[in-house]
Short mmCIF file of C-alpha atoms in Angstrom, two decimals:
data_model
loop_
_atom_site.label_atom_id
_atom_site.label_comp_id
_atom_site.label_asym_id
_atom_site.label_seq_id
_atom_site.Cartn_x
_atom_site.Cartn_y
_atom_site.Cartn_z
CA MET A 299 -26.10 9.82 -1.17
CA THR A 300 -27.56 7.54 -3.86
CA THR A 301 -26.36 3.95 -4.34
CA ALA A 302 -24.86 4.90 -7.70
CA ALA A 303 -22.90 7.75 -6.11
CA GLN A 304 -21.62 5.42 -3.39
CA ILE A 305 -20.40 2.87 -5.93
CA ALA A 306 -18.74 5.62 -7.99
CA TRP A 307 -16.34 6.31 -5.13
CA ASP A 308 -15.53 2.67 -4.33
CA ASP A 309 -11.94 1.67 -5.16
CA MET A 310 -10.81 5.20 -5.98
CA ILE A 311 -7.96 7.53 -5.02
CA LEU A 312 -8.69 11.27 -5.05
CA PRO A 313 -5.67 13.64 -5.11
CA PHE A 314 -6.10 17.10 -3.61
CA GLN A 315 -4.22 20.20 -2.53
CA LEU A 316 -4.83 22.61 0.34
CA ASP A 317 -3.81 25.97 -1.11
CA ARG A 318 -3.84 27.95 2.14
CA ALA A 319 -1.50 25.55 3.95
CA ASP A 320 0.59 24.50 0.91
CA ILE A 321 -0.16 20.84 1.63
CA ARG A 322 -1.05 18.11 -0.83
CA GLY A 323 -2.76 14.81 -0.19
CA ARG A 324 -4.91 11.91 -1.30
CA VAL A 325 -8.11 10.28 -0.10
CA ALA A 326 -8.36 6.55 -0.85
CA ARG A 327 -11.22 4.06 -0.72
CA LEU A 328 -10.45 0.36 -1.16
CA ASP A 329 -13.57 -1.75 -1.07
CA GLY A 330 -13.94 -4.54 -3.64
CA THR A 331 -10.17 -4.47 -4.20
CA LEU A 332 -9.36 -5.13 -0.55
CA ASP A 333 -12.22 -7.59 -0.17
CA THR A 334 -10.84 -9.63 -3.10
CA ILE A 335 -7.32 -9.63 -1.66
CA LEU A 336 -8.36 -10.71 1.83
CA ASP A 337 -11.14 -13.10 0.80
CA GLN A 338 -8.89 -15.25 -1.37
CA HIS A 339 -6.37 -15.76 1.46
CA ALA A 340 -8.68 -16.03 4.50
CA TYR A 341 -6.02 -14.55 6.78
CA PRO A 342 -6.41 -14.63 10.57
CA ALA A 343 -7.78 -11.34 11.94
CA PRO A 344 -4.43 -9.81 13.07
CA VAL A 345 -2.83 -10.55 9.70
CA ALA A 346 -5.83 -9.21 7.78
CA ASP A 347 -5.70 -5.97 9.79
CA LEU A 348 -2.06 -5.35 8.84
CA VAL A 349 -2.56 -6.35 5.21
CA ALA A 350 -5.48 -3.90 4.97
CA GLU A 351 -3.31 -1.11 6.40
CA ALA A 352 -0.47 -1.96 4.03
CA CYS A 353 -2.82 -1.95 1.02
CA LEU A 354 -4.12 1.49 1.93
CA LEU A 355 -0.60 2.85 2.33
CA THR A 356 0.42 1.35 -1.00
CA ALA A 357 -2.55 2.88 -2.82
CA LEU A 358 -2.11 6.32 -1.25
CA ILE A 359 1.63 6.46 -1.92
CA GLY A 360 1.46 4.70 -5.28
CA GLN A 361 -0.98 7.16 -6.85
CA THR A 362 1.94 9.46 -7.66
CA MET A 363 3.68 6.78 -9.78
CA LYS A 364 3.98 7.50 -13.48
CA MET A 365 2.45 5.17 -16.06
CA ASN A 366 4.00 1.68 -16.11
CA TRP A 367 5.87 2.28 -12.83
CA ARG A 368 5.54 -0.08 -9.88
CA LEU A 369 5.64 0.68 -6.15
CA SER A 370 6.37 -2.23 -3.82
CA LEU A 371 6.00 -2.08 -0.07
CA GLN A 372 7.60 -4.80 2.07
CA VAL A 373 7.45 -5.26 5.81
CA ARG A 374 9.77 -7.90 7.26
CA GLY A 375 9.65 -8.84 10.92
CA GLU A 376 11.10 -11.38 13.32
CA GLY A 377 7.78 -12.03 15.07
CA PRO A 378 4.88 -14.37 14.24
CA ILE A 379 3.99 -12.18 11.23
CA ARG A 380 7.13 -12.44 9.13
CA LEU A 381 6.29 -10.66 5.90
CA ILE A 382 3.72 -8.36 4.31
CA ALA A 383 4.28 -7.55 0.64
CA THR A 384 2.19 -5.28 -1.58
CA ASP A 385 2.48 -3.93 -5.10
CA TYR A 386 0.91 -0.95 -6.84
CA PHE A 387 1.04 -1.11 -10.64
CA ALA A 388 0.41 2.26 -12.24
CA PRO A 389 -1.86 2.20 -15.31
CA ASP A 390 -0.38 1.19 -18.66
CA GLU A 391 -2.53 3.78 -20.44
CA GLU A 392 -4.27 7.02 -19.46
CA GLY A 393 -7.71 6.35 -18.04
CA GLU A 394 -7.04 2.72 -17.09
CA PRO A 395 -7.26 1.56 -13.45
CA ALA A 396 -4.20 1.02 -11.29
CA ARG A 397 -3.76 -2.47 -9.83
CA VAL A 398 -2.97 -3.52 -6.27
CA ARG A 399 -2.04 -6.94 -4.88
CA ALA A 400 -0.82 -8.19 -1.50
CA TYR A 401 0.08 -11.25 0.55
CA ALA A 402 1.45 -12.10 3.99
CA SER A 403 3.58 -14.84 5.52
CA PHE A 404 3.11 -15.82 9.17
CA ASP A 405 3.28 -18.57 11.82
CA ALA A 406 -0.38 -19.37 12.43
CA ASP A 407 0.23 -21.34 15.64
CA GLN A 408 1.89 -18.31 17.27
CA LEU A 409 -0.90 -15.84 16.52
CA PRO A 410 -3.56 -14.81 19.02
CA GLU A 411 -7.13 -15.26 17.78
CA ARG A 412 -7.65 -11.50 17.94
CA THR A 413 -5.75 -8.55 19.32
CA PRO A 414 -6.55 -4.83 19.46
CA ASP A 415 -3.05 -4.10 18.12
CA ALA A 416 -1.49 -6.41 15.54
CA PHE A 417 1.66 -4.34 14.94
CA PRO A 418 3.70 -5.87 17.84
CA LEU A 419 3.26 -9.29 16.19
CA LEU A 420 5.81 -8.17 13.59
CA GLY A 421 8.55 -7.87 16.21
CA ARG A 422 11.82 -6.24 15.22
CA GLY A 423 12.24 -5.65 11.52
CA VAL A 424 12.28 -3.22 8.61
CA PHE A 425 9.80 -1.24 6.53
CA GLY A 426 10.85 -0.83 2.91
CA MET A 427 9.63 0.76 -0.29
CA LEU A 428 10.87 0.02 -3.80
CA ILE A 429 10.09 2.08 -6.90
CA ASP A 430 10.62 0.31 -10.23
CA GLN A 431 10.51 2.58 -13.29
CA GLY A 432 11.11 -0.30 -15.71
CA ARG A 433 12.91 0.24 -19.02
CA GLY A 434 16.14 -1.20 -17.62
CA THR A 435 16.43 1.46 -14.90
CA ALA A 436 17.73 0.21 -11.55
CA PRO A 437 14.94 0.26 -8.92
CA TYR A 438 15.16 2.73 -6.05
CA GLN A 439 14.83 1.19 -2.60
CA GLY A 440 14.68 2.71 0.88
CA LEU A 441 14.43 1.11 4.32
CA THR A 442 13.56 2.26 7.82
CA PRO A 443 13.24 0.27 11.07
CA LEU A 444 9.83 -0.87 12.27
CA SER A 445 8.91 1.73 14.88
CA GLY A 446 6.15 4.03 16.02
CA GLY A 447 3.50 1.44 16.75
CA SER A 448 1.90 1.10 13.31
CA LEU A 449 2.69 0.66 9.63
CA SER A 450 1.38 4.18 9.08
CA ALA A 451 3.91 5.54 11.56
CA CYS A 452 6.67 3.58 9.79
CA ALA A 453 5.68 5.18 6.48
CA GLU A 454 5.66 8.65 8.07
CA THR A 455 9.15 8.02 9.44
CA TYR A 456 10.29 6.75 6.05
CA PHE A 457 9.30 9.99 4.31
CA ALA A 458 10.79 12.19 7.04
CA GLN A 459 14.03 10.20 7.18
CA SER A 460 14.57 9.37 3.49
CA GLU A 461 12.88 12.29 1.71
CA GLN A 462 12.68 14.93 4.47
CA ILE A 463 9.00 15.46 3.63
CA ALA A 464 6.49 15.83 6.46
CA THR A 465 3.84 13.13 5.91
CA ARG A 466 0.76 12.00 7.81
CA PHE A 467 -1.64 9.07 7.35
CA LEU A 468 -5.04 8.48 8.92
CA LEU A 469 -6.39 5.04 7.96
CA SER A 470 -9.28 2.79 8.86
CA ALA A 471 -10.45 -0.65 7.70
CA ALA A 472 -13.25 -2.90 8.86
CA GLN A 473 -15.71 -5.54 7.75
CA ALA A 474 -19.19 -4.19 7.12
CA GLY A 475 -22.47 -5.96 6.59
CA VAL A 476 -23.99 -5.64 3.13
CA PRO A 477 -27.57 -6.89 2.54
CA GLY A 478 -27.47 -10.08 0.51
CA ARG A 479 -23.66 -10.35 0.63
CA GLY A 480 -22.75 -10.79 4.26
CA LEU A 481 -19.58 -9.19 5.59
CA THR A 482 -17.28 -7.42 3.16
CA TRP A 483 -14.16 -5.33 3.72
CA ARG A 484 -14.24 -1.56 3.44
CA ALA A 485 -11.20 0.64 3.95
CA GLY A 486 -10.34 4.27 3.56
CA GLY A 487 -7.74 6.80 4.52
CA VAL A 488 -6.19 10.21 4.03
CA MET A 489 -2.57 11.05 3.29
CA LEU A 490 -1.13 14.53 3.85
CA GLN A 491 2.27 15.78 2.70
CA HIS A 492 3.88 19.15 3.13
CA MET A 493 5.15 20.42 -0.19
CA PRO A 494 8.81 19.42 -0.85
CA LYS A 495 10.24 22.87 -0.15
CA ALA A 496 9.96 21.91 3.53
CA SER A 497 12.97 19.61 3.22
CA PRO A 498 15.78 22.19 3.88
CA PHE A 499 14.41 22.77 7.38
CA ALA A 500 15.18 19.35 8.81
CA ALA A 501 16.12 19.53 12.48
CA GLU A 502 19.71 18.82 13.46
CA GLN A 503 18.55 16.69 16.40
CA PRO A 504 15.82 14.26 15.34
CA GLY A 505 12.92 14.11 17.79
CA GLY A 506 11.42 10.82 16.65
CA GLU A 507 11.68 7.33 18.08
CA ASP A 508 15.16 5.73 18.07
CA GLY A 509 16.76 8.97 16.84
CA LEU A 510 14.81 8.93 13.57
CA LEU A 511 13.37 12.04 11.96
CA SER A 512 9.66 12.72 12.36
CA ALA A 513 7.31 15.05 10.47
CA ALA A 514 7.76 17.69 13.17
CA ASP A 515 11.51 17.73 12.45
CA VAL A 516 11.14 18.76 8.80
CA VAL A 517 8.79 21.75 9.13
CA SER A 518 9.30 24.92 11.15
CA GLY A 519 7.97 28.45 11.66
CA GLU A 520 4.80 29.32 9.73
CA GLU A 521 5.02 26.05 7.80
CA GLY A 522 5.03 24.17 11.09
CA GLU A 523 1.94 26.07 12.22
CA ASN A 524 0.14 25.22 8.98
CA TRP A 525 1.13 21.57 9.35
CA ALA A 526 -0.10 21.40 12.95
CA ARG A 527 -3.39 23.11 12.07
CA VAL A 528 -4.20 20.78 9.18
CA ASN A 529 -3.30 17.71 11.24
CA TYR A 530 -5.62 18.92 14.00
CA LEU A 531 -8.43 19.13 11.45
CA LEU A 532 -7.61 15.67 10.10
CA ASP A 533 -7.84 14.21 13.60
CA THR A 534 -11.54 15.15 13.68
CA ALA A 535 -12.32 12.61 10.92
CA GLU A 536 -14.42 9.69 12.10
CA THR A 537 -14.21 6.06 11.00
CA HIS A 538 -17.47 6.11 9.04
CA GLU A 539 -16.24 9.16 7.12
CA LEU A 540 -13.02 7.41 6.14
CA VAL A 541 -14.44 4.08 5.01
CA GLY A 542 -17.74 5.36 3.59
CA PRO A 543 -19.92 4.70 1.76
CA HIS A 544 -22.28 7.43 2.99
CA VAL A 545 -19.66 10.22 2.97
CA SER A 546 -17.86 10.64 -0.35
CA PRO A 547 -14.17 11.68 -0.46
CA ASP A 548 -14.98 15.15 -1.80
CA GLN A 549 -17.56 15.66 0.93
CA LEU A 550 -14.98 14.58 3.51
CA LEU A 551 -12.47 17.12 2.22
CA VAL A 552 -15.00 19.93 2.42
CA ARG A 553 -16.02 18.90 5.93
CA LEU A 554 -12.43 18.74 7.18
CA PHE A 555 -10.63 21.45 5.23
CA HIS A 556 -13.16 23.93 3.86
CA GLU A 557 -11.16 26.86 5.28
CA GLU A 558 -7.91 25.58 3.73
CA ALA A 559 -9.08 26.14 0.12
CA PRO A 560 -9.07 22.51 -1.03
CA ARG A 561 -8.64 21.71 -4.73
CA VAL A 562 -9.22 18.24 -6.15
CA TYR A 563 -7.72 16.60 -9.23
CA ASP A 564 -8.78 13.68 -11.39
CA ALA A 565 -9.49 10.54 -9.37
CA GLN A 566 -7.62 7.29 -10.08
CA SER A 567 -9.57 4.03 -10.06
CA VAL A 568 -7.99 0.94 -8.45
CA ARG A 569 -8.57 -2.77 -8.96
CA PHE A 570 -7.05 -6.00 -7.74
CA GLY A 571 -4.52 -7.20 -10.28
CA CYS A 572 -1.70 -9.73 -10.47
CA THR A 573 1.08 -9.93 -13.05
CA CYS A 574 1.90 -13.61 -12.68
CA SER A 575 1.79 -15.83 -15.79
CA ALA A 576 3.01 -19.16 -17.11
CA GLU A 577 5.43 -17.28 -19.36
CA LYS A 578 7.08 -15.65 -16.35
CA VAL A 579 7.57 -19.01 -14.66
CA VAL A 580 9.18 -20.36 -17.84
CA GLY A 581 11.44 -17.33 -17.96
CA ALA A 582 12.45 -17.70 -14.31
CA MET A 583 13.38 -21.35 -14.88
CA ALA A 584 15.47 -20.63 -17.98
CA GLN A 585 18.65 -20.36 -15.89
CA TYR A 586 18.46 -23.97 -14.66
CA SER A 587 19.71 -27.18 -16.24
CA ALA A 588 17.52 -30.24 -16.82
CA ARG A 589 19.23 -31.92 -13.87
CA ASP A 590 18.47 -28.99 -11.55
CA ILE A 591 14.86 -28.93 -12.67
CA GLY A 592 14.60 -32.66 -12.11
CA HIS A 593 15.20 -32.06 -8.40
CA MET A 594 12.26 -29.61 -8.29
CA THR A 595 9.57 -31.95 -9.61
CA ASN A 596 6.74 -33.45 -7.56
CA GLU A 597 5.83 -37.11 -7.14
CA ASP A 598 3.99 -37.03 -10.47
CA GLY A 599 7.14 -35.87 -12.24
CA ASN A 600 5.84 -32.38 -12.95
CA LEU A 601 7.07 -28.99 -11.82
CA THR A 602 4.47 -26.79 -10.16
CA ALA A 603 4.41 -23.13 -9.14
CA ASP A 604 1.85 -21.22 -7.08
CA CYS A 605 1.47 -17.44 -7.00
CA GLN A 606 1.47 -16.15 -3.43
CA PHE A 607 -0.48 -13.05 -4.44
CA CYS A 608 -3.45 -14.47 -6.37
CA GLY A 609 -3.25 -18.22 -5.74
CA ALA A 610 -2.83 -19.14 -9.42
CA HIS A 611 -1.46 -22.66 -9.92
CA TYR A 612 0.88 -23.55 -12.77
CA GLU A 613 2.04 -27.03 -13.79
CA PHE A 614 4.76 -27.89 -16.33
CA ASP A 615 6.42 -30.84 -17.97
CA PRO A 616 10.04 -30.42 -16.79
CA ARG A 617 11.28 -31.22 -20.30
CA THR A 618 9.85 -27.86 -21.46
CA LEU A 619 11.81 -25.82 -18.90
CA GLY A 620 15.40 -24.64 -18.50
CA PHE A 621 18.13 -23.85 -20.97
CA GLU A 622 18.13 -27.46 -22.17
CA ALA A 623 14.37 -27.53 -22.79
CA ASP A 624 12.79 -29.37 -25.69
CA ARG A 625 11.69 -26.73 -28.16
#
């Protein structure tokens, strides 16, 4: 593959459908986007691994959002890694890139330097997704316990439990050496979903962990056979095929599913993007009195705010904030 062809598939999400098995899916590549997110925070290795996984999940799931919608994924735990938060902002206009951002909160002194499995560092907690359609519509939120040994497994349980849709993720992320640039992050993954008509077949006795539904509980008969066959094929994917850059997403689909009659749709480009602004800080402070704001100032007498997603720093004269502000 040429260098130009490799770059063309960086930071892209490719939707597809397997006509023979009646299964839809997406292939995602997050390269510069993920590298930007992780480079600006310099997270310890276990935290970076989970943030990379969460970003991939957010991009794969978020691609179905309509224009101007937002998908938020939040993982809250009681362990050393307390929070992972990601957002997917669907494009404002047709043809524009979607935007992804992420951050994590953790106790650095309780983290091992490196571990082959970062998921246990979350401890007990919840995996949640929120869909915000804007326009004054109340957001939809769903939660499921942290279980299954990975964030991918939590997402699979979420779809089986909340939507009764069989879902599977295969994800990979790693730092790769690039001549002249040193190590950069590359990540890729595949998402499979059985078409929604599978939902009436949910099992009466869930077979998943902690009594939760799993993908196997929401497909049966011929549909179950199709699901098992396609998952077997997906399991043959290798890390270098998922993260690229030498195997493009369309080539991967042909290699894995050529007998399943794959069809691809228009790809969606993805970029890092944050929605923070000085105006939003001013709006958030509008509910406070001058006295309240006075208690929030620093030793220089100013009020400051820092964005946890992008690191932007804002500084204000307290007299310009609140409902008693000087206009």
